[in-house]
Amino acid sequence: MFSNRMNVLYLLAAVFLAVLPFVYDSRSMLILLSQVFIFAVLAMSYDILLGYTGIVSFGHAMFFGIGAYTVGIFMKRFEPETSYFLLAVLVTILLTAVVSYFVGLLTLRLKSHFYAMLTLAFAGLFLVLAEKWRTVTYGNDGFTFRVPDFLKDRTDFYLICLGSMVVVFILLKRFTNSPLGKVLLAIRENEQRTESLGYSVLQYKVIASVVSGVIAGIAGILYAVSLRFVNTSVFTMDITLDALLMTIIGGVGTLVGAIIGAGIIEFSHHWLTALAKVHWIFERWIIFFGIIYILAVMFFPMGIVGSLKKLKFSRKKKEPASVNSDAVSQGKS
Amino acid sequence: MSTLLKLDQIQTFIGQYHILQGVSFEVPKGEVTVLLGRNGAGKTTTLRTIMGLNPAAKGSVLFKGEEIKSLPTYTIANKGIGYVPEDQGIFADLTVEENIKVAVKKENDETRQRLEWILDLFPDLKKFWNKPGGLLSGGQKQMLSIARAYVNNNELLLIDEPSKGLAPIVVEKVMESIQQMKEKTTIILVEQNFMMASTIGDSFYIIDDGRTVTNGSMNVLREDEEMRRKYLGIA
Amino acid sequence: MDVLINLSLNGLATGMLIFLLAAGLTLIFGLMDVLNFAHGGLFAWGAYSGVWIYTSTGSFFAGIIGAILTGMVLGIVTERWIIKPVYGNHVQQILITLGLMLVLSEMLKVIWGPNQISAATPDYLSGSWEFGGIIIIKYRMFIIAVGFVVFLAVQYLLKRTKIGLVVRAGVMNKEMVQSLGINIQKVFMFVFMIGAGMAALGGMLLGPYSGVIYADMGMEFAILAFIVVVIGGMGSFTGSVMAAILVGLSGSFMAYYVPDLALAANMLLMAVVLIFRPQGLFGAKG
Amino acid sequence: GSGTEKSGGTEGKEGKDEPKNTEPIKIGVLASQTGGLEAYGKQTLRGFELGLEYATGGTNEVAGRKIEFIVEDTETKPEVAVQKATKLLEEDKVDFLVGSSSSGDTLAVLPLAEEYEKIMIVEPAVADSITGSEFNEYIFRTARNSSQDAVAGAAAIAKKGVKIATLAPDYSFGRDGVSAFKEAAEKLGAEIIHEEYADPAATDFTSNIQKIMDQKPDYLFVVWAGANSPWNQIADMKVQEKGIKISTGAPDIAALSTMEPLIGMEGFTVYYHDLPQNDINKWLVDEHKKRFNGELPDLFTPGGMTAAMAIVEALKKTDGDADSKKLIKTMEGMSFDTPKGKMTFREEDHQALQSLYAIKLEKKDGVNYPVPVLIRELSPEETAPPVRN
Amino acid sequence: MTAILETKDLSITFGGHTAVDSVSISVPPNHFKSIIGPNGAGKTTFFNLLSGQLIPTEGQVFFKGNEITRLSPTKRTRAGIGRSFQITNVFPNLTVMENVRLAVQSHEGVRYQMLKHFRSYNQFEKQAEEWLKLVLLDDRKDALARNLAHGEKRKLEIAMLLALNTEVLLLDEPTAGMSLEEVPAILDVIRKIKQRGDRTIVLIEHKMDMIMDLSDTIMVLFNGALLADGTPEEIMKNETVQSAYLGGLHSEHAAKA
Ligand SMILES: Nc1ncnc2c1ncn2[C@@H]1O[C@H](COP(=O)(O)OP(=O)(O)OP(=O)(O)O)[C@@H](O)[C@H]1O
Ligand SMILES: Nc1ncnc2c1ncn2[C@@H]1O[C@H](COP(=O)(O)OP(=O)(O)OP(=O)(O)O)[C@@H](O)[C@H]1O
Ligand SMILES: [Mg+2]
Ligand SMILES: [Mg+2]
């Protein structure tokens, strides 16, 4: 269809972002953008669950937190060197894969809300673990740590985040466009029928949850490195909700939506708090933040990308091809 | 004989699709009017338009002379129109009893009598009175859907393919029941089972591509092989 | 023995309090299947308006009534403007109700300021009786009683009228319910209003329990309410009471006997229940 | 471009070369202006502004350099705190950081102070690790830490032979607080017979209280923070009637109003407006009332003021030179005036040693909350916490 | 020759109600068997037992001589038992093409390929198109399945089953709700498959003329139990079948045929 034109657009955007730090020198903008990229990775990983497999998880922070703590603990306990960092990445991938595999097996048999709440419970248990295992985690106050040299420079780190986001985007795009990805869509639509077409639903869901979990773990690593600090907040519901909101605002089942959603939330946050200093009306800027969510649903019911896509389709053709985001919205979640 | 319902040049859109592009027909009181047509012709959409579920954009729907085109569905239903949808519309988690209870508008002797009558017709329903509707067999769901529309004293019933999935003997029973009801109730029937349609129908309309293309008395259709072949593809 | 009785009584009372917090959500989430993340906002509003009315009029009863009315009004407004467009769509519900939640709890700070506010019990409900080692806290008995009354009233509403059935049917197939001549929108609005009113009542009664109300109390307790609705079994009112009491008792006993796990009590309970009964305690098999 | 990272350093050198630098001094203040700790943030900010004014005699100038400050909201989220701190350091090029309301936010910002080589005055975050395991030389804390609280708490009640049970929320703040308290109390000869930790989010604390009652201690020492508090239930369970005395730190005024059931309790506090008897505090109370329609300075208001006064004092000593190395040298061991009397930055861990107050909660006419009444002032030496970095 | 599909004393009870009661049948390969019986007789339930949606309370199911009683639906489909559903059961928000392609993909065994782009499997699309043509639905291939009219959904249902290309096809009332005009076309499809002679078909239907026309044998379920099993002629002669299932009108009808 128009995927070639889209690819060119994506490429342009990526190139633009890559040269940005060399032409526009604002480090706090770099930090903000790095933050956007990190959360975009997290939101994309969430989109694999929500948008492509049709499952709502309230426990996504679990994997994010595992990544953040792993790198934090490695850097604190051992030396902040590249080798240990890579080891931490490896361990994160392993841990998130194993945890998401077992949690997936245990939980994915459950229906919608029950699944969501069980994941919430597991994430909650990880939170308690981080709280209680104080010799390693220093409790909820958390701890700071040093990072290897190659991660120190903010510009380099910015590029690393951008790179990670691009790589994750490409990988997930391929993943969702693979034959397996199509089966995930089928599961989202009708589990039972997928089963009687000869696909083993649980296996697919577990695969989706492992892929999503590992990538969330990566996001967690980047997040912790960006702060050089980690505390129990990485395991809280807030993180999961952020991922959820970003995915939904951008448009579920689109991947780009997750990136755009991350951008919108981080930037509107940034601007609203800046406005708070300009005018007293914005002192309670959180109200306006809430209003943005509400308006987003009213004007972009399928998320920004989803709604734009739909608009485009209906102008172009009489018969719409599948508009993914709308699909999930039909209620199974 | 007076006209109970009159559709005039109905045009209905679903989303941006122009589904009905001119449906007109009249339903005389006390008769069974049958809508025929191939799959996707627009029969179901016509019934849904009458119920206000897919409101018409143009044209008029007159029920007892009153325009009901832009009324909300529940108001239309409360004017005395019952609906048996093609997908049966069973509330899967509610028991058979609860399915019927939701439908009952007034709990009085008359309703109880009607209920008794319909349960005698479909004893299976009585047998599975406390079973969730979703667990019934295909045919039993169809029976429940019909029963649910029968319990209220409706002046007009819209029935979308009632014979679908029913055993031949039950089809007969349904036909019988419709015959009996004709005295009190007017019926619009969408039916693919020609044997049934031709037996109980009084007049027919054929819908094609969202338009009423021809109509007449059922007797004519029964005799006119040419017409059957042309519009229905059967001899 | 005294200890056991104390733990049980207090667990039961806490359970009933949790039930009051969750009762509204049982209707809104359990029955109407609306993922209402703004529920916490509703009961925080109930708490603030109720406590405010109580302190300005001096009548606890007026405070309760005021809280319920505030909740109901908010419920109607919320249903009409926020929820109505997103019935049946969980994804949109999450986003829009989270937005509303932010608005609701920030508005509290605009009106009543960011500080916590103390919420006292009226004199006739404060203090406790002691029999041997058994301590009976008056306010807790009051909570148990109110919880019981609310349970019976809602149970009556659901069992004796068609409303429960109609709502369940409406969630499954809205068009069909309307085709049967029922104005489902009005029914939904009514049920939502009742649910919001109960949430506000729960919030109001929570205040004196811990002695303080604060704007962020909403989200904290909303999660607890969700837990109760889910482990009770979606849409089962009896299930909610049982689950709430279970949460109350397990919290009480775990804090006493296995304090190391007390932090994880609710999550453990939920995990255990859902792993062994995936449809919740009183849920129909899915 | 590339020089930004070291710009702080160069600027400092320039400052040394030129005889009179008239560039303004910039201070970045991090505080929670939204979120759960909003109230604390507001107190710090008010105090800080008043402090600058007081310390500079209303000129907002020190050694010929104007002082400007920029406030940023951390929202009590570490990632926001880091973002905002970086913005302050990078874009506003501040010379000092002050803040923040939450220990988590503060911890997350500590490495930035080191990276950018800027002094950070920690106020009012309380975690021991800030001046303990996570310490770096750019960190100075005007706030008291958990251990100081604990030492004060112990000083208020611990004596030879006294049996004490503790109740605290089950997270860092509570655990740190109790372990410091235990150390201090045992040093004074008391015996800790039971430590109870409760889920801070719980609605019901009666099980924990029951357990404490089973132990029959002389005192129950409570370490608590946060809105959800156990006071009501302690009263309902008739703990005091059973001969168990309650002791805890008195919080800010809003929270005091929930402590009605604890009237008569003996404990300690960081600040209450009529406790310190000195001119600075008198000025603070008067000005605060004047400016904020009659409101009294609260728990962390003097802290904000202290942070400002410490900075001004240090700059006076360096004659307006904001070079960090020089400042560190100046500030280590520096004593300075505050609304709470003299404070001293301890050389080893840069923790300000300060007075705390042993108090008793009393009902006073015309005040609708229990009022902390002074029993005795605990001197800075008495409350000095152990060095842990 | 041994039976391809066989059941032994197959029973299932739902809370006291025995929906399938000790049914033993044996279907030889490439045979065409129809199942008739009143509503609620247990036909669909019997299918569910064959395809693995339900696990029997008693008895066994054999496929090519191997017991499959407890195998999951997924595994049975892969082994070669495909089915269509009585209540239409498609992927509502995917296009008609995507619906069928999923079945083709499963048949081709491309299940866990996650690195290649799905477009590198162009042949799937072509095959899917063939199947859609066969059921007269190719003109709707880009429509979302949920926007199809009822009859069209039935056709899609059949196309998906055909695309699975299994040895055994279980068809549950494939033509219910299909228009008069189109029933013959679908009949034709089924007939063609039968004529290829390498497929075993089990069909549930209430349309007697169709049953008579296609079946090698017919089995009759009644209150869950096997009432009769034999050639069409034998069945039509069975009086119980006449009175309890076909009713008056139909006996005339049958007599005519
Ligand atoms: N929601 C919808 N969106 C788009 N098109 C639709 C929608 N609903 C129906 N249609 C289209 O409208 C046309 C008429 O559909 P309708 O259901 O009225 O047909 P019908 O005559 O009842 O067919 P059948 O006999 O198969 O039930 C069909 O082509 C169908 O694809
Ligand atoms: N999951 C279930 N739980 C309980 N009862 C069930 C379940 N599935 C089917 N039944 C019952 O078993 C009986 C047989 O149902 P089945 O669907 O097999 O009938 P059928 O022969 O296919 O009828 P029809 O021709 O109407 O489709 C029915 O009475 C039905 O209510
Ligand atoms: Mg139709
Ligand atoms: Mg069937």
Coordinates of C-alpha atoms and ligand atoms in Angstrom, one line a residue, chain B residues 136-140 165, chain E residues 38-45 47 83 86-87 172-173 204 206, ligand 4:
Chain B
L136 CA -28.3 -23.8 24.4
S137 CA -28.1 -25.6 21.1
G138 CA -28.4 -23.5 17.9
G139 CA -32.0 -24.4 17.4
Q140 CA -32.9 -23.8 21.0
G165 CA -31.1 -24.0 12.1
Chain E
P38 CA -34.0 -32.7 16.5
N39 CA -32.7 -29.4 18.0
G40 CA -30.7 -30.1 21.1
A41 CA -30.2 -33.7 20.1
G42 CA -26.5 -33.3 20.6
K43 CA -25.2 -33.0 17.1
T44 CA -23.0 -29.9 17.7
T45 CA -21.9 -31.3 21.0
F47 CA -18.8 -32.4 16.8
R83 CA -14.4 -28.0 11.3
Q86 CA -22.8 -23.4 13.5
I87 CA -22.8 -20.0 15.0
D172 CA -22.1 -27.8 11.1
E173 CA -25.1 -26.5 9.2
I204 CA -24.9 -31.6 10.2
H206 CA -31.6 -29.8 8.7
Ligands
MG4 MG -26.2 -27.6 16.6

